[in-house]
mmCIF file of C-alpha atoms in Angstrom:
data_model
loop_
_atom_site.group_PDB
_atom_site.id
_atom_site.type_symbol
_atom_site.label_atom_id
_atom_site.label_comp_id
_atom_site.label_asym_id
_atom_site.label_seq_id
_atom_site.Cartn_x
_atom_site.Cartn_y
_atom_site.Cartn_z
ATOM 1 C CA UNK A 1 38.350 40.584 -25.028
ATOM 2 C CA UNK A 2 37.616 37.152 -23.785
ATOM 3 C CA UNK A 3 38.076 34.011 -25.802
ATOM 4 C CA UNK A 4 37.074 30.406 -25.205
ATOM 5 C CA UNK A 5 39.550 27.617 -25.881
ATOM 6 C CA UNK A 6 37.350 24.628 -26.622
ATOM 7 C CA UNK A 7 38.345 21.382 -24.950
ATOM 8 C CA UNK A 8 36.999 18.071 -26.247
ATOM 9 C CA UNK A 9 37.874 14.696 -24.747
ATOM 10 C CA UNK A 10 41.334 14.058 -26.209
ATOM 11 C CA UNK A 11 42.280 17.681 -26.810
ATOM 12 C CA UNK A 12 45.851 18.133 -25.569
ATOM 13 C CA UNK A 13 46.994 21.637 -26.518
ATOM 14 C CA UNK A 14 44.438 23.719 -24.648
ATOM 15 C CA UNK A 15 46.724 25.001 -21.897
ATOM 16 C CA UNK A 16 49.599 26.168 -24.093
ATOM 17 C CA UNK A 17 47.076 27.676 -26.514
ATOM 18 C CA UNK A 18 45.581 29.697 -23.678
ATOM 19 C CA UNK A 19 49.055 30.782 -22.535
ATOM 20 C CA UNK A 20 49.846 31.927 -26.070
ATOM 21 C CA UNK A 21 46.540 33.787 -26.370
ATOM 22 C CA UNK A 22 47.079 35.534 -23.028
ATOM 23 C CA UNK A 23 50.543 36.577 -24.158
ATOM 24 C CA UNK A 24 48.795 38.353 -27.022
ATOM 25 C CA UNK A 25 46.624 40.261 -24.519
ATOM 26 C CA UNK A 26 43.563 38.100 -24.964
ATOM 27 C CA UNK A 27 41.906 36.938 -21.799
ATOM 28 C CA UNK A 28 40.141 33.653 -21.834
ATOM 29 C CA UNK A 29 39.391 30.314 -20.372
ATOM 30 C CA UNK A 30 39.197 26.680 -21.296
ATOM 31 C CA UNK A 31 35.649 25.753 -22.263
ATOM 32 C CA UNK A 32 34.777 22.097 -21.833
ATOM 33 C CA UNK A 33 32.709 20.650 -24.645
ATOM 34 C CA UNK A 34 29.902 19.557 -22.334
ATOM 35 C CA UNK A 35 29.255 22.918 -20.721
ATOM 36 C CA UNK A 36 25.909 24.446 -21.703
ATOM 37 C CA UNK A 37 26.524 25.514 -25.263
ATOM 38 C CA UNK A 38 24.573 28.752 -24.805
ATOM 39 C CA UNK A 39 27.352 29.998 -22.505
ATOM 40 C CA UNK A 40 29.535 30.345 -25.569
ATOM 41 C CA UNK A 41 27.848 33.560 -26.621
ATOM 42 C CA UNK A 42 29.576 35.364 -23.726
ATOM 43 C CA UNK A 43 32.928 35.129 -25.528
ATOM 44 C CA UNK A 44 34.378 37.340 -28.235
ATOM 45 C CA UNK A 45 36.235 34.603 -30.072
ATOM 46 C CA UNK A 46 37.057 30.920 -30.034
ATOM 47 C CA UNK A 47 40.011 28.636 -30.546
ATOM 48 C CA UNK A 48 39.719 24.902 -31.126
ATOM 49 C CA UNK A 49 43.175 23.643 -30.215
ATOM 50 C CA UNK A 50 45.087 20.582 -31.300
ATOM 51 C CA UNK A 51 45.077 17.070 -29.957
ATOM 52 C CA UNK A 52 43.146 13.916 -30.661
ATOM 53 C CA UNK A 53 39.494 14.626 -29.959
ATOM 54 C CA UNK A 54 37.738 11.344 -29.266
ATOM 55 C CA UNK A 55 41.019 9.560 -29.957
ATOM 56 C CA UNK A 56 40.542 10.289 -33.689
ATOM 57 C CA UNK A 57 37.911 7.537 -33.704
ATOM 58 C CA UNK A 58 36.276 7.036 -37.105
ATOM 59 C CA UNK A 59 38.498 9.783 -38.536
ATOM 60 C CA UNK A 60 40.117 12.883 -37.122
ATOM 61 C CA UNK A 61 37.542 15.480 -36.090
ATOM 62 C CA UNK A 62 34.483 13.513 -37.210
ATOM 63 C CA UNK A 63 32.988 12.749 -33.810
ATOM 64 C CA UNK A 64 33.670 16.159 -32.247
ATOM 65 C CA UNK A 65 32.054 17.834 -35.261
ATOM 66 C CA UNK A 66 28.686 16.367 -34.206
ATOM 67 C CA UNK A 67 28.740 17.787 -30.679
ATOM 68 C CA UNK A 68 26.171 20.471 -29.728
ATOM 69 C CA UNK A 69 28.985 22.882 -28.961
ATOM 70 C CA UNK A 70 29.762 22.935 -32.693
ATOM 71 C CA UNK A 71 26.214 24.039 -33.500
ATOM 72 C CA UNK A 72 26.666 26.877 -31.032
ATOM 73 C CA UNK A 73 30.004 27.768 -32.603
ATOM 74 C CA UNK A 74 28.359 27.828 -36.025
ATOM 75 C CA UNK A 75 25.873 30.393 -34.722
ATOM 76 C CA UNK A 76 28.673 32.512 -33.287
ATOM 77 C CA UNK A 77 30.545 32.279 -36.583
ATOM 78 C CA UNK A 78 27.437 33.543 -38.386
ATOM 79 C CA UNK A 79 27.533 36.553 -36.057
ATOM 80 C CA UNK A 80 31.020 37.258 -37.357
ATOM 81 C CA UNK A 81 32.993 36.202 -34.306
ATOM 82 C CA UNK A 82 36.442 34.763 -35.009
ATOM 83 C CA UNK A 83 37.188 31.061 -34.718
ATOM 84 C CA UNK A 84 40.638 29.572 -35.180
ATOM 85 C CA UNK A 85 41.076 25.809 -35.461
ATOM 86 C CA UNK A 86 44.593 24.514 -34.964
ATOM 87 C CA UNK A 87 45.559 21.027 -36.195
ATOM 88 C CA UNK A 88 42.796 18.800 -34.782
ATOM 89 C CA UNK A 89 40.750 21.977 -34.465
ATOM 90 C CA UNK A 90 41.141 22.485 -38.220
ATOM 91 C CA UNK A 91 40.060 18.880 -38.785
ATOM 92 C CA UNK A 92 36.957 19.461 -36.648
ATOM 93 C CA UNK A 93 36.090 22.635 -38.550
ATOM 94 C CA UNK A 94 36.413 20.769 -41.854
ATOM 95 C CA UNK A 95 34.254 17.874 -40.688
ATOM 96 C CA UNK A 96 31.614 20.275 -39.359
ATOM 97 C CA UNK A 97 31.465 22.131 -42.676
ATOM 98 C CA UNK A 98 32.570 25.444 -41.135
ATOM 99 C CA UNK A 99 35.610 25.303 -43.407
ATOM 100 C CA UNK A 100 35.843 26.134 -46.183
ATOM 101 C CA UNK A 101 32.266 27.025 -45.354
ATOM 102 C CA UNK A 102 30.594 26.553 -48.718
ATOM 103 C CA UNK A 103 27.555 24.708 -47.465
ATOM 104 C CA UNK A 104 28.658 21.157 -46.750
ATOM 105 C CA UNK A 105 31.699 19.045 -46.108
ATOM 106 C CA UNK A 106 33.766 20.373 -48.989
ATOM 107 C CA UNK A 107 37.240 18.946 -48.345
ATOM 108 C CA UNK A 108 38.945 16.218 -46.350
ATOM 109 C CA UNK A 109 42.180 16.201 -44.398
ATOM 110 C CA UNK A 110 43.558 12.822 -45.380
ATOM 111 C CA UNK A 111 46.631 10.878 -44.280
ATOM 112 C CA UNK A 112 49.946 12.544 -45.005
ATOM 113 C CA UNK A 113 51.755 11.492 -48.167
ATOM 114 C CA UNK A 114 55.280 12.828 -48.574
ATOM 115 C CA UNK A 115 56.333 12.894 -52.223
ATOM 116 C CA UNK A 116 59.973 13.438 -53.174
ATOM 117 C CA UNK A 117 61.360 13.246 -56.716
ATOM 118 C CA UNK A 118 58.034 11.921 -57.904
ATOM 119 C CA UNK A 119 58.090 8.989 -55.495
ATOM 120 C CA UNK A 120 56.293 8.507 -52.202
ATOM 121 C CA UNK A 121 59.098 8.870 -49.675
ATOM 122 C CA UNK A 122 57.076 8.281 -46.533
ATOM 123 C CA UNK A 123 53.559 8.429 -45.152
ATOM 124 C CA UNK A 124 51.762 9.157 -41.951
ATOM 125 C CA UNK A 125 52.721 11.128 -38.860
ATOM 126 C CA UNK A 126 55.255 13.880 -39.306
ATOM 127 C CA UNK A 127 56.631 16.427 -36.866
ATOM 128 C CA UNK A 128 58.828 19.316 -38.011
ATOM 129 C CA UNK A 129 59.334 23.046 -38.095
ATOM 130 C CA UNK A 130 57.753 24.554 -41.145
ATOM 131 C CA UNK A 131 57.455 27.931 -42.791
ATOM 132 C CA UNK A 132 54.099 29.318 -43.860
ATOM 133 C CA UNK A 133 53.589 32.015 -46.461
ATOM 134 C CA UNK A 134 50.644 34.314 -45.947
ATOM 135 C CA UNK A 135 48.605 34.226 -49.142
ATOM 136 C CA UNK A 136 46.003 36.869 -48.429
ATOM 137 C CA UNK A 137 46.106 40.639 -47.927
ATOM 138 C CA UNK A 138 46.084 41.957 -44.390
ATOM 139 C CA UNK A 139 42.628 42.088 -42.782
ATOM 140 C CA UNK A 140 41.217 39.313 -45.006
ATOM 141 C CA UNK A 141 41.106 36.743 -42.239
ATOM 142 C CA UNK A 142 40.778 36.852 -38.468
ATOM 143 C CA UNK A 143 43.881 34.766 -37.811
ATOM 144 C CA UNK A 144 46.121 36.572 -40.300
ATOM 145 C CA UNK A 145 44.645 40.041 -39.817
ATOM 146 C CA UNK A 146 48.048 41.622 -39.171
ATOM 147 C CA UNK A 147 49.940 39.666 -41.816
ATOM 148 C CA UNK A 148 50.532 41.026 -45.289
ATOM 149 C CA UNK A 149 50.479 38.878 -48.357
ATOM 150 C CA UNK A 150 53.877 37.228 -48.673
ATOM 151 C CA UNK A 151 54.779 37.442 -44.992
ATOM 152 C CA UNK A 152 56.497 34.335 -43.652
ATOM 153 C CA UNK A 153 55.705 32.731 -40.316
ATOM 154 C CA UNK A 154 57.504 29.705 -38.914
ATOM 155 C CA UNK A 155 55.912 27.238 -36.539
ATOM 156 C CA UNK A 156 56.028 23.522 -35.885
ATOM 157 C CA UNK A 157 53.533 20.954 -37.015
ATOM 158 C CA UNK A 158 52.806 17.475 -35.755
ATOM 159 C CA UNK A 159 50.064 15.486 -37.409
ATOM 160 C CA UNK A 160 49.216 12.398 -39.431
ATOM 161 C CA UNK A 161 46.183 13.721 -41.290
ATOM 162 C CA UNK A 162 46.764 17.150 -42.792
ATOM 163 C CA UNK A 163 46.735 16.353 -46.479
ATOM 164 C CA UNK A 164 43.959 18.534 -47.857
ATOM 165 C CA UNK A 165 42.117 16.758 -50.666
ATOM 166 C CA UNK A 166 38.839 17.330 -52.434
ATOM 167 C CA UNK A 167 36.716 15.504 -54.966
ATOM 168 C CA UNK A 168 35.377 18.834 -56.218
ATOM 169 C CA UNK A 169 37.405 19.747 -59.291
ATOM 170 C CA UNK A 170 36.353 23.395 -59.170
ATOM 171 C CA UNK A 171 37.009 23.959 -55.487
ATOM 172 C CA UNK A 172 40.631 25.060 -55.671
ATOM 173 C CA UNK A 173 39.857 27.671 -58.291
ATOM 174 C CA UNK A 174 37.109 29.033 -56.074
ATOM 175 C CA UNK A 175 39.272 29.059 -52.942
ATOM 176 C CA UNK A 176 42.044 30.877 -54.789
ATOM 177 C CA UNK A 177 39.719 33.390 -56.421
ATOM 178 C CA UNK A 178 37.971 34.170 -53.138
ATOM 179 C CA UNK A 179 41.241 34.493 -51.174
ATOM 180 C CA UNK A 180 40.313 31.609 -48.909
ATOM 181 C CA UNK A 181 43.765 30.031 -49.064
ATOM 182 C CA UNK A 182 45.399 31.809 -46.137
ATOM 183 C CA UNK A 183 48.672 29.893 -45.684
ATOM 184 C CA UNK A 184 50.819 27.682 -47.888
ATOM 185 C CA UNK A 185 53.823 25.614 -46.886
ATOM 186 C CA UNK A 186 56.995 27.142 -48.322
ATOM 187 C CA UNK A 187 60.740 27.054 -47.807
ATOM 188 C CA UNK A 188 62.584 29.570 -45.650
ATOM 189 C CA UNK A 189 62.868 31.900 -48.635
ATOM 190 C CA UNK A 190 59.137 31.839 -49.279
ATOM 191 C CA UNK A 191 59.255 29.566 -52.314
ATOM 192 C CA UNK A 192 56.366 27.169 -52.622
ATOM 193 C CA UNK A 193 57.731 23.827 -53.822
ATOM 194 C CA UNK A 194 55.216 21.083 -54.291
ATOM 195 C CA UNK A 195 57.339 18.219 -52.973
ATOM 196 C CA UNK A 196 58.503 17.077 -49.558
ATOM 197 C CA UNK A 197 60.052 18.436 -47.389
ATOM 198 C CA UNK A 198 58.515 21.823 -48.296
ATOM 199 C CA UNK A 199 55.091 20.325 -48.848
ATOM 200 C CA UNK A 200 55.148 18.350 -45.639
ATOM 201 C CA UNK A 201 52.006 16.277 -46.108
ATOM 202 C CA UNK A 202 51.061 16.239 -49.785
ATOM 203 C CA UNK A 203 48.367 18.853 -49.306
ATOM 204 C CA UNK A 204 46.765 20.194 -52.469
ATOM 205 C CA UNK A 205 48.647 23.288 -53.654
ATOM 206 C CA UNK A 206 50.693 23.251 -50.425
ATOM 207 C CA UNK A 207 47.692 24.422 -48.429
ATOM 208 C CA UNK A 208 48.403 24.797 -44.724
ATOM 209 C CA UNK A 209 45.435 26.962 -43.779
ATOM 210 C CA UNK A 210 42.129 28.139 -45.203
ATOM 211 C CA UNK A 211 39.357 30.475 -44.103
ATOM 212 C CA UNK A 212 35.645 30.683 -44.732
ATOM 213 C CA UNK A 213 34.262 33.143 -47.306
ATOM 214 C CA UNK A 214 33.648 35.761 -44.595
ATOM 215 C CA UNK A 215 37.191 35.415 -43.265
ATOM 216 C CA UNK A 216 36.307 35.062 -39.586
ATOM 217 C CA UNK A 217 36.906 31.299 -39.397
ATOM 218 C CA UNK A 218 40.468 30.061 -39.969
ATOM 219 C CA UNK A 219 41.882 26.558 -39.805
ATOM 220 C CA UNK A 220 45.555 25.683 -40.024
ATOM 221 C CA UNK A 221 47.500 22.496 -39.433
ATOM 222 C CA UNK A 222 50.704 23.908 -37.825
ATOM 223 C CA UNK A 223 50.733 25.047 -34.205
ATOM 224 C CA UNK A 224 51.189 28.813 -33.655
ATOM 225 C CA UNK A 225 51.029 28.306 -29.879
ATOM 226 C CA UNK A 226 54.266 26.337 -30.145
ATOM 227 C CA UNK A 227 56.170 29.284 -31.593
ATOM 228 C CA UNK A 228 54.695 32.105 -29.559
ATOM 229 C CA UNK A 229 57.760 32.641 -27.349
ATOM 230 C CA UNK A 230 61.436 32.825 -28.197
ATOM 231 C CA UNK A 231 62.141 29.954 -25.811
ATOM 232 C CA UNK A 232 60.101 27.661 -28.047
ATOM 233 C CA UNK A 233 62.164 28.336 -31.168
ATOM 234 C CA UNK A 234 64.898 26.064 -32.547
ATOM 235 C CA UNK A 235 68.408 26.724 -31.213
ATOM 236 C CA UNK A 236 69.488 28.034 -34.596
ATOM 237 C CA UNK A 237 66.836 30.749 -34.676
ATOM 238 C CA UNK A 238 68.306 34.235 -34.311
ATOM 239 C CA UNK A 239 65.410 35.365 -32.101
ATOM 240 C CA UNK A 240 66.343 32.697 -29.609
ATOM 241 C CA UNK A 241 70.052 33.380 -29.689
ATOM 242 C CA UNK A 242 69.287 37.056 -28.928
ATOM 243 C CA UNK A 243 68.875 35.959 -25.359
ATOM 244 C CA UNK A 244 65.425 37.126 -24.256
ATOM 245 C CA UNK A 245 63.587 33.845 -23.952
ATOM 246 C CA UNK A 246 60.261 35.540 -23.226
ATOM 247 C CA UNK A 247 60.346 37.618 -26.406
ATOM 248 C CA UNK A 248 57.516 36.939 -28.868
ATOM 249 C CA UNK A 249 57.923 34.170 -31.390
ATOM 250 C CA UNK A 250 56.445 34.287 -34.884
ATOM 251 C CA UNK A 251 53.349 32.282 -33.956
ATOM 252 C CA UNK A 252 52.213 35.077 -31.656
ATOM 253 C CA UNK A 253 51.127 37.008 -34.765
ATOM 254 C CA UNK A 254 48.202 34.627 -35.194
ATOM 255 C CA UNK A 255 46.859 35.419 -31.734
ATOM 256 C CA UNK A 256 47.634 39.138 -32.077
ATOM 257 C CA UNK A 257 45.718 39.050 -35.344
ATOM 258 C CA UNK A 258 42.737 37.541 -33.606
ATOM 259 C CA UNK A 259 42.869 40.222 -30.930
ATOM 260 C CA UNK A 260 43.069 43.007 -33.503
ATOM 261 C CA UNK A 261 40.235 41.438 -35.521
ATOM 262 C CA UNK A 262 38.034 41.480 -32.427
ATOM 263 C CA UNK A 263 38.954 45.119 -31.702
ATOM 264 C CA UNK A 264 38.103 46.210 -35.221
ATOM 265 C CA UNK A 265 34.945 44.163 -35.616
ATOM 266 C CA UNK A 266 33.388 45.125 -32.303
ATOM 267 C CA UNK B 1 40.930 -15.372 -56.702
ATOM 268 C CA UNK B 2 40.237 -13.126 -53.767
ATOM 269 C CA UNK B 3 40.797 -14.065 -50.133
ATOM 270 C CA UNK B 4 38.712 -12.033 -47.701
ATOM 271 C CA UNK B 5 39.675 -11.720 -44.071
ATOM 272 C CA UNK B 6 36.931 -10.291 -41.869
ATOM 273 C CA UNK B 7 38.670 -9.156 -38.701
ATOM 274 C CA UNK B 8 36.836 -8.137 -35.540
ATOM 275 C CA UNK B 9 37.964 -7.278 -32.041
ATOM 276 C CA UNK B 10 37.626 -9.767 -29.200
ATOM 277 C CA UNK B 11 38.007 -6.936 -26.741
ATOM 278 C CA UNK B 12 35.420 -4.134 -26.424
ATOM 279 C CA UNK B 13 35.414 -1.950 -29.516
ATOM 280 C CA UNK B 14 35.631 1.618 -28.242
ATOM 281 C CA UNK B 15 35.452 3.105 -31.723
ATOM 282 C CA UNK B 16 32.231 1.271 -32.535
ATOM 283 C CA UNK B 17 30.778 2.367 -29.182
ATOM 284 C CA UNK B 18 31.657 6.005 -29.896
ATOM 285 C CA UNK B 19 30.129 5.867 -33.369
ATOM 286 C CA UNK B 20 26.989 4.268 -31.953
ATOM 287 C CA UNK B 21 26.694 6.908 -29.230
ATOM 288 C CA UNK B 22 27.191 9.715 -31.728
ATOM 289 C CA UNK B 23 24.509 8.344 -34.033
ATOM 290 C CA UNK B 24 22.058 7.716 -31.224
ATOM 291 C CA UNK B 25 22.663 10.721 -28.989
ATOM 292 C CA UNK B 26 23.800 13.400 -31.403
ATOM 293 C CA UNK B 27 22.295 12.551 -34.770
ATOM 294 C CA UNK B 28 18.781 11.435 -33.967
ATOM 295 C CA UNK B 29 19.079 7.691 -34.577
ATOM 296 C CA UNK B 30 18.138 6.688 -31.033
ATOM 297 C CA UNK B 31 14.969 4.925 -32.122
ATOM 298 C CA UNK B 32 16.395 3.536 -35.346
ATOM 299 C CA UNK B 33 19.845 2.225 -34.505
ATOM 300 C CA UNK B 34 19.589 -0.758 -32.175
ATOM 301 C CA UNK B 35 23.221 -1.865 -32.289
ATOM 302 C CA UNK B 36 26.373 -1.259 -34.242
ATOM 303 C CA UNK B 37 29.402 -3.426 -34.894
ATOM 304 C CA UNK B 38 32.549 -3.109 -36.925
ATOM 305 C CA UNK B 39 34.923 -5.366 -38.841
ATOM 306 C CA UNK B 40 38.112 -4.636 -40.723
ATOM 307 C CA UNK B 41 38.064 -6.281 -44.134
ATOM 308 C CA UNK B 42 41.237 -7.303 -45.947
ATOM 309 C CA UNK B 43 40.530 -8.309 -49.551
ATOM 310 C CA UNK B 44 43.624 -9.938 -50.972
ATOM 311 C CA UNK B 45 43.811 -10.789 -54.648
ATOM 312 C CA UNK B 46 46.074 -13.815 -55.192
ATOM 313 C CA UNK B 47 47.117 -15.951 -58.154
ATOM 314 C CA UNK B 48 44.402 -18.317 -59.364
ATOM 315 C CA UNK B 49 46.953 -21.121 -59.273
ATOM 316 C CA UNK B 50 46.953 -21.239 -55.469
ATOM 317 C CA UNK B 51 46.137 -24.862 -54.597
ATOM 318 C CA UNK B 52 44.908 -24.482 -51.042
ATOM 319 C CA UNK B 53 43.322 -21.067 -50.495
ATOM 320 C CA UNK B 54 42.129 -21.928 -46.986
ATOM 321 C CA UNK B 55 45.690 -22.679 -45.905
ATOM 322 C CA UNK B 56 46.919 -19.481 -47.565
ATOM 323 C CA UNK B 57 44.187 -17.503 -45.805
ATOM 324 C CA UNK B 58 45.409 -18.839 -42.475
ATOM 325 C CA UNK B 59 48.998 -17.899 -43.248
ATOM 326 C CA UNK B 60 47.979 -14.411 -44.386
ATOM 327 C CA UNK B 61 45.905 -13.990 -41.242
ATOM 328 C CA UNK B 62 48.946 -14.742 -39.095
ATOM 329 C CA UNK B 63 50.557 -11.632 -40.594
ATOM 330 C CA UNK B 64 47.527 -9.316 -40.674
ATOM 331 C CA UNK B 65 45.586 -10.327 -37.571
ATOM 332 C CA UNK B 66 46.661 -10.012 -33.950
ATOM 333 C CA UNK B 67 44.911 -13.015 -32.458
ATOM 334 C CA UNK B 68 45.581 -11.799 -28.922
ATOM 335 C CA UNK B 69 42.851 -9.229 -29.422
ATOM 336 C CA UNK B 70 41.299 -10.006 -32.797
ATOM 337 C CA UNK B 71 39.487 -12.885 -34.430
ATOM 338 C CA UNK B 72 38.860 -13.435 -38.113
ATOM 339 C CA UNK B 73 36.731 -15.265 -40.636
ATOM 340 C CA UNK B 74 38.217 -16.166 -43.999
ATOM 341 C CA UNK B 75 36.276 -16.598 -47.220
ATOM 342 C CA UNK B 76 37.318 -17.061 -50.808
ATOM 343 C CA UNK B 77 35.852 -14.778 -53.472
ATOM 344 C CA UNK B 78 32.408 -14.114 -52.011
ATOM 345 C CA UNK B 79 31.482 -12.681 -48.620
ATOM 346 C CA UNK B 80 28.252 -13.775 -47.012
ATOM 347 C CA UNK B 81 27.211 -11.450 -44.233
ATOM 348 C CA UNK B 82 24.865 -12.689 -41.554
ATOM 349 C CA UNK B 83 21.208 -11.676 -41.368
ATOM 350 C CA UNK B 84 19.997 -8.987 -38.993
ATOM 351 C CA UNK B 85 22.156 -6.037 -39.948
ATOM 352 C CA UNK B 86 23.017 -3.890 -42.933
ATOM 353 C CA UNK B 87 26.724 -4.168 -43.757
ATOM 354 C CA UNK B 88 28.187 -0.884 -44.964
ATOM 355 C CA UNK B 89 31.653 -1.110 -46.426
ATOM 356 C CA UNK B 90 33.761 2.051 -46.175
ATOM 357 C CA UNK B 91 37.055 2.389 -47.995
ATOM 358 C CA UNK B 92 39.363 5.055 -49.301
ATOM 359 C CA UNK B 93 38.721 6.490 -52.738
ATOM 360 C CA UNK B 94 42.188 7.997 -52.627
ATOM 361 C CA UNK B 95 45.346 5.902 -52.510
ATOM 362 C CA UNK B 96 45.472 3.729 -49.387
ATOM 363 C CA UNK B 97 49.006 3.846 -48.056
ATOM 364 C CA UNK B 98 48.390 1.205 -45.416
ATOM 365 C CA UNK B 99 47.095 -1.264 -47.991
ATOM 366 C CA UNK B 100 50.095 -0.590 -50.216
ATOM 367 C CA UNK B 101 52.442 -1.082 -47.260
ATOM 368 C CA UNK B 102 50.707 -4.358 -46.389
ATOM 369 C CA UNK B 103 50.993 -5.557 -49.964
ATOM 370 C CA UNK B 104 54.687 -4.685 -50.131
ATOM 371 C CA UNK B 105 55.330 -6.339 -46.772
ATOM 372 C CA UNK B 106 53.562 -9.525 -47.783
ATOM 373 C CA UNK B 107 55.191 -9.768 -51.202
ATOM 374 C CA UNK B 108 58.647 -8.378 -50.647
ATOM 375 C CA UNK B 109 59.490 -9.292 -47.065
ATOM 376 C CA UNK B 110 57.334 -12.229 -46.109
ATOM 377 C CA UNK B 111 57.520 -14.279 -49.290
ATOM 378 C CA UNK B 112 53.875 -14.192 -50.347
ATOM 379 C CA UNK B 113 54.745 -13.993 -54.041
ATOM 380 C CA UNK B 114 51.214 -15.034 -55.004
ATOM 381 C CA UNK B 115 49.695 -11.800 -53.645
ATOM 382 C CA UNK B 116 48.662 -9.469 -56.460
ATOM 383 C CA UNK B 117 46.904 -6.702 -54.595
ATOM 384 C CA UNK B 118 45.628 -5.814 -51.156
ATOM 385 C CA UNK B 119 42.546 -3.772 -50.399
ATOM 386 C CA UNK B 120 41.634 -2.596 -46.917
ATOM 387 C CA UNK B 121 38.230 -1.387 -45.804
ATOM 388 C CA UNK B 122 35.930 -1.222 -42.804
ATOM 389 C CA UNK B 123 32.553 -2.874 -42.604
ATOM 390 C CA UNK B 124 30.068 -1.190 -40.285
ATOM 391 C CA UNK B 125 27.287 -3.538 -39.198
ATOM 392 C CA UNK B 126 24.138 -1.495 -38.604
ATOM 393 C CA UNK B 127 21.300 -3.180 -36.732
ATOM 394 C CA UNK B 128 18.377 -0.985 -37.701
ATOM 395 C CA UNK B 129 14.767 -0.820 -36.549
ATOM 396 C CA UNK B 130 13.074 0.729 -39.535
ATOM 397 C CA UNK B 131 10.959 -0.212 -42.524
ATOM 398 C CA UNK B 132 13.708 0.952 -44.847
ATOM 399 C CA UNK B 133 16.986 -0.182 -43.313
ATOM 400 C CA UNK B 134 19.086 0.294 -46.430
ATOM 401 C CA UNK B 135 17.878 3.852 -46.836
ATOM 402 C CA UNK B 136 18.737 4.569 -43.201
ATOM 403 C CA UNK B 137 22.131 2.914 -43.690
ATOM 404 C CA UNK B 138 22.830 5.182 -46.656
ATOM 405 C CA UNK B 139 21.898 8.227 -44.579
ATOM 406 C CA UNK B 140 24.202 7.122 -41.798
ATOM 407 C CA UNK B 141 27.032 6.436 -44.217
ATOM 408 C CA UNK B 142 26.729 9.853 -45.827
ATOM 409 C CA UNK B 143 26.087 11.653 -42.553
ATOM 410 C CA UNK B 144 28.906 10.219 -40.474
ATOM 411 C CA UNK B 145 30.759 7.172 -41.720
ATOM 412 C CA UNK B 146 32.438 8.780 -44.706
ATOM 413 C CA UNK B 147 33.988 12.018 -45.778
ATOM 414 C CA UNK B 148 33.052 11.942 -49.473
ATOM 415 C CA UNK B 149 36.258 13.681 -50.472
ATOM 416 C CA UNK B 150 38.370 10.715 -49.447
ATOM 417 C CA UNK B 151 36.028 7.792 -48.682
ATOM 418 C CA UNK B 152 33.439 5.744 -50.517
ATOM 419 C CA UNK B 153 30.765 3.481 -49.107
ATOM 420 C CA UNK B 154 28.951 0.443 -50.401
ATOM 421 C CA UNK B 155 25.902 -1.303 -48.967
ATOM 422 C CA UNK B 156 26.968 -4.962 -49.107
ATOM 423 C CA UNK B 157 23.544 -6.525 -49.746
#
């Protein structure tokens, strides 16, 4: 199983994403955006990692979404291959219309707004550990294939534009009904509270990750590659204090899910 | 009364160059889009009782413009764009935190008590070679310049 980690100018998480994927028994390579796009079909799955593609010029993900490599990825997505967009990768998938995948650009990832006690407490870039609650049954989505509904996964986030908004009043109902909301921000006990610090960026209904209707394309704002090994976890985490720094961290489940999805869908 | 500050870069505008390249090389506007420029527009509503709006505009510009790399043009109430391009204004349809922060900074920290509101937007200047430049500008706005779920656009002609 070979995956491509797509690298745009300004991507900055491609190497650690590849390390995390390899730790989950996926082989792969970094695929520069200007390679012949038709070479993409040789891969079984794709990850668009985090960073600042094109320096976030115009708005995050907008410029990268127009690159030919995205047209090729759209074709691979239509063949059912898995694509996971992490942070800036999620922004690119949104701007390209691959997520939520309803036919156009259906949502925006706007600037973070942190609301506490009904007041705006802060705005903009935020970096923190966060807990995600899996909202879909196992096997619904490529990147959460091995997670059951209600499972909790902790991983860090670091972004300024992750506040999912939409002008479509009916969209949220549709996403919920179709099980396209894959992850929500929650506290360590799994409770979804709508205010900061649980809702880290003001995202509609605490959304941290969504998938397309078919479930093979997932986008999420937090970084699973940054919690794929015990050595990456906070000092207070019991998995870290156990002593084996190379043990899997919770984020590895995202990459293991992708691997299992590829195995099953082949 | 509204004071408008049109702010443009003195140094090369990498963002405008990237948007131009994307439109020309990736989106099929190579024959249509001759040039593209960009200005930041601050629209600052102030008390009508202000005696010398030009002086106030200069003082506001000292806070909002970095003259080491930016230049500005100030107008009161109306904005007259030059001929030769279609100006497309793009702003946020959701709450603009940066505009709110600028308003609070001006009023609460810098003593501009006469400031009532601050609006921030971007004006894209599209130099178009087509019989229907405004139609092409609308296409470009919808196709790249905005995400309709958070932005709006307005052709300023």
